PDB file of C-alpha atoms in Angstrom:
ATOM      1  CA  MET W   3       6.470 -38.904  -8.005  1.00 47.00           C
ATOM      2  CA  ASN W   4       5.307 -37.804  -4.588  1.00 54.00           C
ATOM      3  CA  ARG W   5       2.580 -35.164  -4.528  1.00 56.00           C
ATOM      4  CA  PHE W   6       4.692 -32.917  -2.306  1.00 61.00           C
ATOM      5  CA  TYR W   7       7.335 -32.708  -5.050  1.00 62.00           C
ATOM      6  CA  LEU W   8       4.667 -31.113  -7.231  1.00 58.00           C
ATOM      7  CA  LEU W   9       3.996 -28.601  -4.475  1.00 64.00           C
ATOM      8  CA  ALA W  10       7.693 -27.740  -4.200  1.00 69.00           C
ATOM      9  CA  ALA W  11       7.990 -27.426  -7.979  1.00 68.00           C
ATOM     10  CA  SER W  12       5.083 -24.997  -8.002  1.00 72.00           C
ATOM     11  CA  LEU W  13       7.225 -22.488  -6.081  1.00 80.00           C
ATOM     12  CA  VAL W  14       9.329 -21.852  -9.192  1.00 82.00           C
ATOM     13  CA  PRO W  15       6.948 -19.332 -10.835  1.00 83.00           C
ATOM     14  CA  LEU W  16       6.349 -17.650  -7.491  1.00 84.00           C
ATOM     15  CA  LEU W  17      10.046 -17.109  -6.873  1.00 86.00           C
ATOM     16  CA  GLY W  18      11.183 -16.410 -10.413  1.00 86.00           C
ATOM     17  CA  ALA W  19       8.492 -14.072 -11.675  1.00 87.00           C
ATOM     18  CA  THR W  20       8.011 -11.681  -8.746  1.00 88.00           C
ATOM     19  CA  ARG W  21      10.935  -9.277  -9.215  1.00 90.00           C
ATOM     20  CA  THR W  22       8.625  -6.250  -9.179  1.00 92.00           C
ATOM     21  CA  LEU W  23       5.136  -5.547  -7.919  1.00 94.00           C
ATOM     22  CA  SER W  24       3.706  -5.501 -11.449  1.00 94.00           C
ATOM     23  CA  GLU W  25       5.273  -8.866 -12.282  1.00 94.00           C
ATOM     24  CA  GLY W  26       4.044 -10.279  -8.967  1.00 93.00           C
ATOM     25  CA  ALA W  27       0.526  -9.040  -9.665  1.00 95.00           C
ATOM     26  CA  ALA W  28       0.611 -10.441 -13.199  1.00 95.00           C
ATOM     27  CA  ILE W  29       1.845 -13.904 -12.209  1.00 94.00           C
ATOM     28  CA  GLY W  30      -0.612 -13.945  -9.297  1.00 94.00           C
ATOM     29  CA  VAL W  31      -3.570 -13.118 -11.521  1.00 95.00           C
ATOM     30  CA  CYS W  32      -2.399 -15.680 -14.091  1.00 95.00           C
ATOM     31  CA  ALA W  33      -2.116 -18.356 -11.394  1.00 93.00           C
ATOM     32  CA  VAL W  34      -5.561 -17.590  -9.963  1.00 94.00           C
ATOM     33  CA  LEU W  35      -7.099 -17.573 -13.430  1.00 95.00           C
ATOM     34  CA  MET W  36      -5.462 -20.840 -14.508  1.00 95.00           C
ATOM     35  CA  CYS W  37      -6.255 -22.707 -11.269  1.00 93.00           C
ATOM     36  CA  ALA W  38      -9.852 -21.517 -11.224  1.00 93.00           C
ATOM     37  CA  LEU W  39     -10.474 -22.357 -14.890  1.00 95.00           C
ATOM     38  CA  HIS W  40      -8.806 -25.742 -14.493  1.00 94.00           C
ATOM     39  CA  GLN W  41     -10.879 -26.678 -11.442  1.00 93.00           C
ATOM     40  CA  LEU W  42     -14.110 -25.461 -13.033  1.00 93.00           C
ATOM     41  CA  SER W  43     -13.445 -27.394 -16.228  1.00 92.00           C
ATOM     42  CA  MET W  44     -12.419 -30.590 -14.468  1.00 91.00           C
ATOM     43  CA  ALA W  45     -15.291 -30.575 -11.936  1.00 88.00           C
ATOM     44  CA  ALA W  46     -17.656 -32.398 -14.277  1.00 85.00           C
ATOM     45  CA  LEU W  47     -15.050 -34.993 -15.268  1.00 87.00           C
ATOM     46  CA  ARG W  48     -13.832 -35.829 -11.751  1.00 85.00           C
ATOM     47  CA  GLN W  49     -16.531 -38.441 -11.063  1.00 83.00           C
ATOM     48  CA  ARG W  50     -16.884 -39.792 -14.603  1.00 87.00           C
ATOM     49  CA  LEU W  51     -13.331 -40.693 -15.597  1.00 86.00           C
ATOM     50  CA  ALA W  52     -10.929 -43.292 -14.324  1.00 85.00           C
ATOM     51  CA  THR W  53      -7.771 -42.076 -12.599  1.00 85.00           C
ATOM     52  CA  TRP W  54      -5.480 -42.369 -15.616  1.00 89.00           C
ATOM     53  CA  ALA W  55      -8.021 -40.800 -17.984  1.00 91.00           C
ATOM     54  CA  TYR W  56      -8.672 -37.966 -15.540  1.00 91.00           C
ATOM     55  CA  MET W  57      -4.938 -37.276 -15.270  1.00 91.00           C
ATOM     56  CA  LEU W  58      -4.547 -37.264 -19.060  1.00 93.00           C
ATOM     57  CA  ALA W  59      -7.524 -34.918 -19.489  1.00 93.00           C
ATOM     58  CA  SER W  60      -6.135 -32.666 -16.761  1.00 93.00           C
ATOM     59  CA  ILE W  61      -2.712 -32.441 -18.402  1.00 94.00           C
ATOM     60  CA  LEU W  62      -4.213 -31.765 -21.844  1.00 95.00           C
ATOM     61  CA  LEU W  63      -6.464 -29.061 -20.434  1.00 95.00           C
ATOM     62  CA  LEU W  64      -3.545 -27.452 -18.596  1.00 95.00           C
ATOM     63  CA  ALA W  65      -1.467 -27.453 -21.781  1.00 95.00           C
ATOM     64  CA  ALA W  66      -4.287 -25.721 -23.633  1.00 96.00           C
ATOM     65  CA  LEU W  67      -4.830 -23.194 -20.835  1.00 96.00           C
ATOM     66  CA  SER W  68      -1.153 -22.323 -20.545  1.00 95.00           C
ATOM     67  CA  SER W  69      -0.837 -21.938 -24.330  1.00 96.00           C
ATOM     68  CA  CYS W  70      -3.833 -19.607 -24.398  1.00 96.00           C
ATOM     69  CA  LEU W  71      -2.405 -17.665 -21.461  1.00 95.00           C
ATOM     70  CA  GLN W  72       0.992 -17.271 -23.152  1.00 95.00           C
ATOM     71  CA  LEU W  73      -0.643 -16.165 -26.419  1.00 96.00           C
ATOM     72  CA  ALA W  74      -2.906 -13.675 -24.622  1.00 96.00           C
ATOM     73  CA  LEU W  75       0.025 -12.191 -22.711  1.00 95.00           C
ATOM     74  CA  ARG W  76       2.066 -11.859 -25.903  1.00 96.00           C
ATOM     75  CA  ALA W  77      -0.849 -10.316 -27.783  1.00 96.00           C
ATOM     76  CA  TRP W  78      -1.934  -7.730 -25.224  1.00 96.00           C
ATOM     77  CA  LEU W  79       0.959  -7.265 -22.772  1.00 95.00           C
ATOM     78  CA  LEU W  80       4.145  -7.981 -24.712  1.00 95.00           C
ATOM     79  CA  PRO W  81       6.635  -6.193 -22.389  1.00 95.00           C
ATOM     80  CA  LEU W  82       5.168  -7.990 -19.369  1.00 94.00           C
ATOM     81  CA  ALA W  83       5.124 -11.293 -21.247  1.00 94.00           C
ATOM     82  CA  LEU W  84       8.814 -10.886 -22.074  1.00 95.00           C
ATOM     83  CA  ALA W  85       9.603 -10.027 -18.448  1.00 92.00           C
ATOM     84  CA  LEU W  86       7.718 -13.086 -17.160  1.00 92.00           C
ATOM     85  CA  GLY W  87       9.387 -15.412 -19.654  1.00 91.00           C
ATOM     86  CA  HIS W  88       8.300 -19.035 -19.411  1.00 91.00           C
ATOM     87  CA  TYR W  89       7.043 -18.814 -15.830  1.00 92.00           C
ATOM     88  CA  PRO W  90       3.332 -18.665 -16.774  1.00 92.00           C
ATOM     89  CA  ALA W  91       3.717 -22.065 -18.454  1.00 91.00           C
ATOM     90  CA  LEU W  92       5.110 -23.482 -15.207  1.00 90.00           C
ATOM     91  CA  LEU W  93       1.853 -22.622 -13.464  1.00 91.00           C
ATOM     92  CA  CYS W  94       0.600 -25.979 -14.756  1.00 91.00           C
ATOM     93  CA  LEU W  95       2.560 -27.668 -11.970  1.00 87.00           C
ATOM     94  CA  GLN W  96       0.807 -25.538  -9.405  1.00 87.00           C
ATOM     95  CA  CYS W  97      -2.574 -26.444 -10.870  1.00 90.00           C
ATOM     96  CA  LEU W  98      -1.687 -30.156 -10.740  1.00 88.00           C
ATOM     97  CA  ALA W  99      -0.520 -29.850  -7.136  1.00 85.00           C
ATOM     98  CA  THR W 100      -3.696 -28.012  -6.204  1.00 86.00           C
ATOM     99  CA  ASP W 101      -5.841 -30.648  -7.875  1.00 86.00           C
ATOM    100  CA  HIS W 102      -4.107 -33.504  -6.038  1.00 82.00           C
ATOM    101  CA  LEU W 103      -3.926 -31.862  -2.617  1.00 81.00           C
ATOM    102  CA  LEU W 104      -7.489 -30.565  -2.390  1.00 81.00           C
ATOM    103  CA  PRO W 105      -9.890 -32.897  -0.589  1.00 80.00           C
ATOM    104  CA  ASN W 106     -13.252 -33.763  -2.107  1.00 79.00           C
ATOM    105  CA  GLN W 107     -15.153 -32.366   0.886  1.00 82.00           C
ATOM    106  CA  GLY W 108     -15.125 -28.549   1.056  1.00 82.00           C
ATOM    107  CA  ARG W 109     -13.064 -28.328  -2.122  1.00 84.00           C
ATOM    108  CA  TRP W 110     -14.292 -24.944  -3.375  1.00 88.00           C
ATOM    109  CA  ARG W 111     -13.930 -23.096  -0.074  1.00 89.00           C
ATOM    110  CA  LEU W 112     -10.396 -24.410   0.375  1.00 87.00           C
ATOM    111  CA  LEU W 113      -9.582 -23.554  -3.258  1.00 88.00           C
ATOM    112  CA  ALA W 114     -10.817 -19.972  -2.783  1.00 91.00           C
ATOM    113  CA  ARG W 115      -8.664 -19.595   0.353  1.00 89.00           C
ATOM    114  CA  HIS W 116      -5.661 -21.066  -1.457  1.00 87.00           C
ATOM    115  CA  LEU W 117      -6.031 -18.752  -4.443  1.00 89.00           C
ATOM    116  CA  CYS W 118      -6.471 -15.654  -2.255  1.00 91.00           C
ATOM    117  CA  ALA W 119      -3.377 -16.589  -0.257  1.00 87.00           C
ATOM    118  CA  LEU W 120      -1.443 -17.203  -3.476  1.00 88.00           C
ATOM    119  CA  LEU W 121      -2.379 -13.809  -4.890  1.00 92.00           C
ATOM    120  CA  ALA W 122      -1.514 -12.079  -1.614  1.00 91.00           C
ATOM    121  CA  THR W 123       1.840 -13.884  -1.475  1.00 88.00           C
ATOM    122  CA  CYS W 124       2.680 -12.874  -5.044  1.00 90.00           C
ATOM    123  CA  LEU W 125       1.818  -9.247  -4.338  1.00 93.00           C
ATOM    124  CA  LEU W 126       3.697  -9.156  -1.036  1.00 90.00           C
ATOM    125  CA  LEU W 127       6.760 -10.896  -2.425  1.00 90.00           C
ATOM    126  CA  GLY W 128       6.830  -8.648  -5.492  1.00 92.00           C
ATOM    127  CA  ALA W 129       6.471  -5.471  -3.423  1.00 93.00           C
ATOM    128  CA  CYS W 130       9.148  -6.536  -0.920  1.00 91.00           C
ATOM    129  CA  ARG W 131      11.607  -7.571  -3.635  1.00 91.00           C
ATOM    130  CA  GLN W 132      11.109  -4.350  -5.554  1.00 93.00           C
ATOM    131  CA  TRP W 133      11.527  -2.240  -2.424  1.00 93.00           C
ATOM    132  CA  LEU W 134      14.642  -4.126  -1.309  1.00 91.00           C
ATOM    133  CA  ALA W 135      16.217  -3.898  -4.761  1.00 91.00           C
ATOM    134  CA  ASP W 136      15.371  -0.260  -5.495  1.00 92.00           C
ATOM    135  CA  VAL W 137      15.277   1.524  -2.148  1.00 92.00           C
ATOM    136  CA  ALA W 138      17.592  -0.560   0.024  1.00 90.00           C
ATOM    137  CA  SER W 139      19.997  -1.283  -2.890  1.00 89.00           C
ATOM    138  CA  LEU W 140      20.091  -4.975  -2.015  1.00 89.00           C
ATOM    139  CA  HIS W 141      20.862  -6.668  -5.349  1.00 88.00           C
ATOM    140  CA  LEU W 142      20.267 -10.162  -3.931  1.00 90.00           C
ATOM    141  CA  ALA W 143      16.544  -9.398  -3.630  1.00 88.00           C
ATOM    142  CA  SER W 144      16.187  -9.183  -7.413  1.00 87.00           C
ATOM    143  CA  LEU W 145      17.653 -12.684  -7.893  1.00 88.00           C
ATOM    144  CA  ALA W 146      15.850 -16.006  -7.350  1.00 85.00           C
ATOM    145  CA  PRO W 147      17.928 -17.040  -4.276  1.00 88.00           C
ATOM    146  CA  GLY W 148      17.034 -13.728  -2.678  1.00 88.00           C
ATOM    147  CA  ALA W 149      13.374 -14.445  -3.353  1.00 88.00           C
ATOM    148  CA  LEU W 150      13.707 -17.806  -1.638  1.00 88.00           C
ATOM    149  CA  LEU W 151      15.330 -16.193   1.405  1.00 90.00           C
ATOM    150  CA  LEU W 152      12.684 -13.477   1.499  1.00 88.00           C
ATOM    151  CA  LEU W 153       9.879 -16.027   1.205  1.00 85.00           C
ATOM    152  CA  GLY W 154      11.392 -17.949   4.114  1.00 87.00           C
ATOM    153  CA  LEU W 155      11.545 -14.776   6.204  1.00 89.00           C
ATOM    154  CA  LEU W 156       7.939 -13.908   5.347  1.00 85.00           C
ATOM    155  CA  LEU W 157       6.779 -17.418   6.274  1.00 84.00           C
ATOM    156  CA  ALA W 158       8.710 -17.256   9.539  1.00 88.00           C
ATOM    157  CA  LEU W 159       7.083 -13.912  10.344  1.00 88.00           C
ATOM    158  CA  TYR W 160       3.662 -15.347   9.487  1.00 84.00           C
ATOM    159  CA  ASN W 161       4.229 -18.365  11.743  1.00 86.00           C
ATOM    160  CA  ARG W 162       5.438 -16.124  14.551  1.00 88.00           C
ATOM    161  CA  LEU W 163       2.434 -13.791  14.363  1.00 89.00           C
ATOM    162  CA  ARG W 164      -0.150 -16.521  13.821  1.00 83.00           C
ATOM    163  CA  PRO W 165      -1.732 -17.818  17.022  1.00 76.00           C
ATOM    164  CA  GLY W 166      -0.868 -21.466  17.534  1.00 70.00           C
ATOM    165  CA  SER W 167      -3.193 -24.297  18.422  1.00 65.00           C
ATOM    166  CA  THR W 168      -1.318 -25.148  21.629  1.00 55.00           C
ATOM    167  CA  HIS W 169      -0.632 -22.880  24.535  1.00 54.00           C
ATOM    168  CA  PRO W 170       3.063 -21.873  24.947  1.00 56.00           C
ATOM    169  CA  ARG W 171       3.190 -23.363  28.467  1.00 58.00           C
ATOM    170  CA  ARG W 172       2.282 -26.790  27.119  1.00 55.00           C
ATOM    171  CA  GLN W 173       4.885 -26.928  24.401  1.00 56.00           C
ATOM    172  CA  GLY W 174       7.749 -29.273  25.160  1.00 57.00           C
ATOM    173  CA  THR W 175       6.020 -31.070  28.038  1.00 57.00           C
ATOM    174  CA  HIS W 176       4.916 -34.682  27.934  1.00 56.00           C
TER     175      HIS W 176
END
């Protein structure tokens, strides 16, 4: 399996569990918490284990973390846990993708930037979907395909507003 398939599969919780701002905040906090705990726990094992043993330990730790997260949500926030469904368990894929895609050099700074961007994306996507569904009466925004379209529009807006590395006059010339 290619590592970019893991990255694409990690979009599932982001798109499925951000129907409202509260759900977006909850799944964002869960994702930040799981990724941070996973990276902190696996930091000591990264140099000591072989590749296959490290992967097995990572998967076992993620299973334990997601089980504890599901139990904590059901114990303290049952209505939110029912609204999120099984999406918090799918955050394991995002943690695996993060672990494989992060370089060894500057790992913690890049992880902090990634987790902040993930939380901001969850909040923004949840707020936009809730506003479009409630205020603008656009039912598609509350469904997963609408979330995918909205995420694409938000990424296009981000790319348009972000200053590029090349000057516009140099684009397209040889």
